[in-house]
Tab-separated table of C-alpha atoms and ligand atoms in Angstrom:
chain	number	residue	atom	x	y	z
A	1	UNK	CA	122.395	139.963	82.635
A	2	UNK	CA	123.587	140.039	86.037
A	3	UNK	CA	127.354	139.118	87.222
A	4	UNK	CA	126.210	134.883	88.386
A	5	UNK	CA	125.837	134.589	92.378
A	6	UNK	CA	128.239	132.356	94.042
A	7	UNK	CA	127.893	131.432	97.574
A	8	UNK	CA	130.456	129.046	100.035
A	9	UNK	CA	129.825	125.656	99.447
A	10	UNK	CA	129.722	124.640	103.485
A	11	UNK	CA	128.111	121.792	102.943
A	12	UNK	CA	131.247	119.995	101.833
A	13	UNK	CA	132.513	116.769	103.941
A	14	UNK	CA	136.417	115.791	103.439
A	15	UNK	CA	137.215	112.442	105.187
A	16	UNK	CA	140.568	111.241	106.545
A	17	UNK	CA	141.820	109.031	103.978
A	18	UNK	CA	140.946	105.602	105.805
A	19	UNK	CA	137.651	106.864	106.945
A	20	UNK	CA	136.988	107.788	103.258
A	21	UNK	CA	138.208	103.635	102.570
A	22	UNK	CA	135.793	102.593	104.560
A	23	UNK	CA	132.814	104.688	103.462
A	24	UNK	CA	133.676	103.668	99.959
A	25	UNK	CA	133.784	100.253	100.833
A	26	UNK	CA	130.848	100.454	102.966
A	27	UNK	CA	128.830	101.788	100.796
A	28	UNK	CA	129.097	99.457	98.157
A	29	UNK	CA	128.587	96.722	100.351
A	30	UNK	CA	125.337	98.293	101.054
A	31	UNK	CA	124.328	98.849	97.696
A	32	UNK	CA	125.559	95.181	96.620
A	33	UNK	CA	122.454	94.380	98.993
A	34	UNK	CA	120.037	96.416	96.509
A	35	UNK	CA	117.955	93.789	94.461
A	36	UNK	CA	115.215	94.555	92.013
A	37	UNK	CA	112.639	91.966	92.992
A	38	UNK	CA	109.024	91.109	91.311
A	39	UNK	CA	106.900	90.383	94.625
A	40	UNK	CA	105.916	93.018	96.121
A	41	UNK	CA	103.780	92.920	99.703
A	42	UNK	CA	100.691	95.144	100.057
A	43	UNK	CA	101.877	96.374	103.564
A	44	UNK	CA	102.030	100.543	103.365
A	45	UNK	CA	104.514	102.490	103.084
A	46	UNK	CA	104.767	105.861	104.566
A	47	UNK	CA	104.359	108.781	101.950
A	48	UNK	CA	106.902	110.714	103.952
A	49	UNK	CA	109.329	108.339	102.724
A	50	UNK	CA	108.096	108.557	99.328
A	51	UNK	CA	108.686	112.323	99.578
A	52	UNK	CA	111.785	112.612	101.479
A	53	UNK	CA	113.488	110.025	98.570
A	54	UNK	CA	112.220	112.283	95.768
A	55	UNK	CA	113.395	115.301	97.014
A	56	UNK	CA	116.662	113.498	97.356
A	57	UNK	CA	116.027	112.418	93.559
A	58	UNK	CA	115.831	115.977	92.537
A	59	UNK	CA	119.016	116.465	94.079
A	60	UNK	CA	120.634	114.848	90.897
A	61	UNK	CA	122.920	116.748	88.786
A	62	UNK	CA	121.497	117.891	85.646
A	63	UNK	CA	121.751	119.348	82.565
A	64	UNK	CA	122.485	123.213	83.411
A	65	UNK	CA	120.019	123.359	85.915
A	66	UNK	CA	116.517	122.538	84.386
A	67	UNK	CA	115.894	119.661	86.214
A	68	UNK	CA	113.778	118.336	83.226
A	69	UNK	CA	111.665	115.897	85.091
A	70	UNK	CA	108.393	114.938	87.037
A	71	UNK	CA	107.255	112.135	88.871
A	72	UNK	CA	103.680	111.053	89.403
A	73	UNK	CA	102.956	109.047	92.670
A	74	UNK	CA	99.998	106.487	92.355
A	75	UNK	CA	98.272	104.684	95.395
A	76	UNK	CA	94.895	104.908	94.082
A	77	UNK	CA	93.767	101.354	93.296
A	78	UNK	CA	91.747	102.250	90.299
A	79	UNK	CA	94.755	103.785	88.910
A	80	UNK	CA	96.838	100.877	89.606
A	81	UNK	CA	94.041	98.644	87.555
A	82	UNK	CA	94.485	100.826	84.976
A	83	UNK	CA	97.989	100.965	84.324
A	84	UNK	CA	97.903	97.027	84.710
A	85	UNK	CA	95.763	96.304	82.171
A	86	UNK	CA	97.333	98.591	79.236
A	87	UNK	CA	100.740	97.270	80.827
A	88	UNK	CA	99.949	94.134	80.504
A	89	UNK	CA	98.423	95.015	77.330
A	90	UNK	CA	101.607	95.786	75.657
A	91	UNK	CA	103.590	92.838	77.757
A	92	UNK	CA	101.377	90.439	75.871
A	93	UNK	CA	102.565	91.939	72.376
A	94	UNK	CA	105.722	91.934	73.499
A	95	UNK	CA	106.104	88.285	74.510
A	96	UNK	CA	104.104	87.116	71.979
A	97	UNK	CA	105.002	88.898	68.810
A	98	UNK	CA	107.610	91.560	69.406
A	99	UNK	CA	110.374	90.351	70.859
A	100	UNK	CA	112.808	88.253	69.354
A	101	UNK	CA	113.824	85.370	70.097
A	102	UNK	CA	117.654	85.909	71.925
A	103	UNK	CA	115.448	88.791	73.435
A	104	UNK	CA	113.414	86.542	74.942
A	105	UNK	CA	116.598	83.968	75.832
A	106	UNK	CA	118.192	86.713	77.514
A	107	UNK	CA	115.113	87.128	79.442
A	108	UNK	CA	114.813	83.404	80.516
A	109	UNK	CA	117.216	83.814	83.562
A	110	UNK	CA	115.072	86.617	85.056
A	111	UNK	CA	111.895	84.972	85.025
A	112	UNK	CA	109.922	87.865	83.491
A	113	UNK	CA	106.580	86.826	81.861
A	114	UNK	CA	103.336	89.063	80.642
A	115	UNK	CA	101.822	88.843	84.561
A	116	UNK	CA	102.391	91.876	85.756
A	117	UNK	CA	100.461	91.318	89.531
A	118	UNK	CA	102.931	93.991	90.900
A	119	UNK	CA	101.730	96.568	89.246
A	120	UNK	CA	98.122	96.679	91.636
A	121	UNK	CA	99.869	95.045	94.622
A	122	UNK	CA	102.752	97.524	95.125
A	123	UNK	CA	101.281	100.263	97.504
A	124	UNK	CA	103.516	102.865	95.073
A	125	UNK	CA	104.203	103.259	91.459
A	126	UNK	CA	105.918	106.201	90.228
A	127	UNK	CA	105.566	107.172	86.779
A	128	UNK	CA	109.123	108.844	85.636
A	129	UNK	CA	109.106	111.138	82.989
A	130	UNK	CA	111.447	113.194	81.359
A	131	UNK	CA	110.614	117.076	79.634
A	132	UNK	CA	112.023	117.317	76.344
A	133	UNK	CA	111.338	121.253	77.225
A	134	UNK	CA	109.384	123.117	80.208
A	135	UNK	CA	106.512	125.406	78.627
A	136	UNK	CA	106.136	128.548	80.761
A	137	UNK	CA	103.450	130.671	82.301
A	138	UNK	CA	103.484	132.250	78.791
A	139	UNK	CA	102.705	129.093	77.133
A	140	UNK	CA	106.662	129.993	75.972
A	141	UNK	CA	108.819	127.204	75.250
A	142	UNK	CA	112.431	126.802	77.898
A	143	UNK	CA	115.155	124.498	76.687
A	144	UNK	CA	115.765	121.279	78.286
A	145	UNK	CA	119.555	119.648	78.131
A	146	UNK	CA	120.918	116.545	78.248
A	147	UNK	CA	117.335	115.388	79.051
A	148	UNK	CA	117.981	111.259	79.403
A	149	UNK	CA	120.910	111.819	81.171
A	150	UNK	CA	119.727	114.107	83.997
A	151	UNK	CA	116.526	111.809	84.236
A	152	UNK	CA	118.541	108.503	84.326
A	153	UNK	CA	120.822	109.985	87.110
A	154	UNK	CA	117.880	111.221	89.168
A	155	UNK	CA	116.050	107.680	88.749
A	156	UNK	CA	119.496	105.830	90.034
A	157	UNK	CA	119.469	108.220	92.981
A	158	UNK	CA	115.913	107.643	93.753
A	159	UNK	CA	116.714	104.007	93.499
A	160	UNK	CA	119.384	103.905	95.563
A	161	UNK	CA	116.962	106.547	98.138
A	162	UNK	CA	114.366	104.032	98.585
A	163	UNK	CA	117.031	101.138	99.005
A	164	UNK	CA	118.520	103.379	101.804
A	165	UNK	CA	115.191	103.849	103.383
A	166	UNK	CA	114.455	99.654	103.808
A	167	UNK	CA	112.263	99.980	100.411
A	168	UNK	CA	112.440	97.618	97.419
A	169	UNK	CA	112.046	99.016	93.593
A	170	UNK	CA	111.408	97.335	89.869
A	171	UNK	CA	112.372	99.464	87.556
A	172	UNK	CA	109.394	98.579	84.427
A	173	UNK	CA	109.567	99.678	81.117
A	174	UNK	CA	106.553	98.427	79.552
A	175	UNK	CA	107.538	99.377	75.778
A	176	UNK	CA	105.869	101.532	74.553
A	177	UNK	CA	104.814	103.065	77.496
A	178	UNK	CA	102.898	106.303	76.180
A	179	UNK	CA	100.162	104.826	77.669
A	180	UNK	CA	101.203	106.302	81.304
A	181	UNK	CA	100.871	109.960	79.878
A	182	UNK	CA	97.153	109.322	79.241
A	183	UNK	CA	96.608	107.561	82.655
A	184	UNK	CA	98.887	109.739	84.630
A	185	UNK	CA	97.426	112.962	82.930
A	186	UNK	CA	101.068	114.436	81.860
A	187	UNK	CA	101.633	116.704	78.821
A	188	UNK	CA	102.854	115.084	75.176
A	189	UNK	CA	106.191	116.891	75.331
A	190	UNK	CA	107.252	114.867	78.473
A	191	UNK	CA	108.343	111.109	77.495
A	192	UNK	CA	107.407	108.563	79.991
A	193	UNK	CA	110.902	107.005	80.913
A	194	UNK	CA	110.367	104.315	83.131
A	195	UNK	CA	107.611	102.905	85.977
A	196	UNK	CA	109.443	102.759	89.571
A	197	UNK	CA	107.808	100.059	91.470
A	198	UNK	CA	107.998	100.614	95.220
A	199	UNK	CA	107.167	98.691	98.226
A	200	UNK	CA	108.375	96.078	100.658
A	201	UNK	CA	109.244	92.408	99.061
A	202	UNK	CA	106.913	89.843	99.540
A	203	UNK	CA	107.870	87.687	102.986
A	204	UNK	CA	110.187	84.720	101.796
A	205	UNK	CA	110.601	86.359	98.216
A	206	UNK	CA	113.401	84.795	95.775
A	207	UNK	CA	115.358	86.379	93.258
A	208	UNK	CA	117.250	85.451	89.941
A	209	UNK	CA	120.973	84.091	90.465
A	210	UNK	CA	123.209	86.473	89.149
A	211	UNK	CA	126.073	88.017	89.489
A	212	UNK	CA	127.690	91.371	88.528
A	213	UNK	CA	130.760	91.876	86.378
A	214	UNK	CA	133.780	92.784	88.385
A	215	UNK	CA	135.795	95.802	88.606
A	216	UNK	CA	138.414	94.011	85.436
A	217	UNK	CA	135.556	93.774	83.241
A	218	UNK	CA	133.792	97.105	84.014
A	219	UNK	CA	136.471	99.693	84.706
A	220	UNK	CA	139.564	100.690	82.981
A	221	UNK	CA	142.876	102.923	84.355
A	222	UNK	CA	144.964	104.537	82.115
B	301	LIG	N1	109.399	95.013	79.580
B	301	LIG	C1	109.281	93.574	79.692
B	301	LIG	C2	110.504	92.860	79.250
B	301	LIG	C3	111.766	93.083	79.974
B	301	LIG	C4	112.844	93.610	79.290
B	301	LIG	C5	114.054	93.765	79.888
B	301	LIG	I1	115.635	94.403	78.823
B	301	LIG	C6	114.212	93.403	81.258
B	301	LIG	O1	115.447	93.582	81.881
B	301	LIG	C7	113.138	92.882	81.944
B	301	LIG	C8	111.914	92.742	81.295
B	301	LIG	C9	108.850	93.184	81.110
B	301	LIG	O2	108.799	94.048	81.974
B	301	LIG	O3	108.553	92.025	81.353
């Protein structure tokens, strides 16, 4: 083993104190503005965009370097069908049968049903999955860390990305979603974490009435 390579980190910003105030505070009024929605509009989107807010995904911190996940793009309508139907599939279960019933009142404020229309109308899903270990060239199995972790941070900074970029998301877990590993032709040994839809809203398009806890109730100084 070699001594590890550092390099200067020149990359780094410091900001005067009340500049750094107001970046913090603008930034959360900014993302304050982000709202998962469930009408999407068929306009297209750019797949520049799309690529520019992965790469900024795979920025994320991870566990010690790995950077244990892999996104698949769809645009192709017959894909689109495809993951509808088994979504909808398992949505149908799950409203039906599955989910209990305070599941279901928790639900009632958001307005979810079975429908899941989005899912061919969006011009982008991405299919989000996380590798519980990379196989190499050699077939030879690499350790993954911290593997949820490193993909849920990458999927909030791809979020916030696309929000940055003018772009609304739904974040869909259709449960159990090993479905998208057939459909999306990805390996057994990566775990389908969540659907990312992407797109502009639908003109005129309403969301639930809700409100987020405040700093009292989510943060604590000691
Ligand atoms: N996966 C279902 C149900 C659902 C569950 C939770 I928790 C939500 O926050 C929203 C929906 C669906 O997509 O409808």
């Amino acid at each position: 083993m070699h001594a590890p390579i550092f390099v200067p980190h020149i990359d780094y910003e410091e900001h005067p104190v009340n500049e750094m105030k107001k970046r913090a505070s603008d930034f959360y009024e900014f993302l304050k503005k982000r709202r998962t929605v469930r009408d999407f509009s068929d306009r297209p989107v750019p797949r520049e965009v799309i690529e520019k807010c992965l790469l900024a995904a795979g920025t994320a911190p991870n566990g010690a370097n790995k950077q244990p996940w892999h996104f698949v793009v769809v645009s192709d309508p017959d894909v689109k069908k495809k993951i509808r139907v088994e979504a909808e599939k398992e949505e149908h279960e799950f409203y039906n049968r599955r989910a209990p019933e305070d599941w279901l009142d928790d639900l009632f404020p958001l307005g979810t049903d079975e429908n899941k229309p989005f899912l061919e109308k969006a011009p982008y899903l991405i299919g989000i999955f996380a590798q519980s270990y990379n196989l190499n060239k050699n077939g030879k199995k690499e350790k993954h860390y911290y593997v949820k972790e490193s993909v849920g941070i990458a999927t909030g900074m791809l979020i916030t990305a696309l929000h940055h970029s003018g772009l609304a998301t739904l974040t869909h877990t259709p449960s159990p979603m090993g479905f998208l590993n057939e459909i999306m032709g990805r390996p057994s040994h990566e775990k389908s974490f969540l659907l990312l839809v992407v797109g502009y809203p639908e003109d005129d398009v309403k969301v639930p009435d809700i409100t987020k806890k405040s700093l009292e109730e989510i943060a604590s100084f000691i």
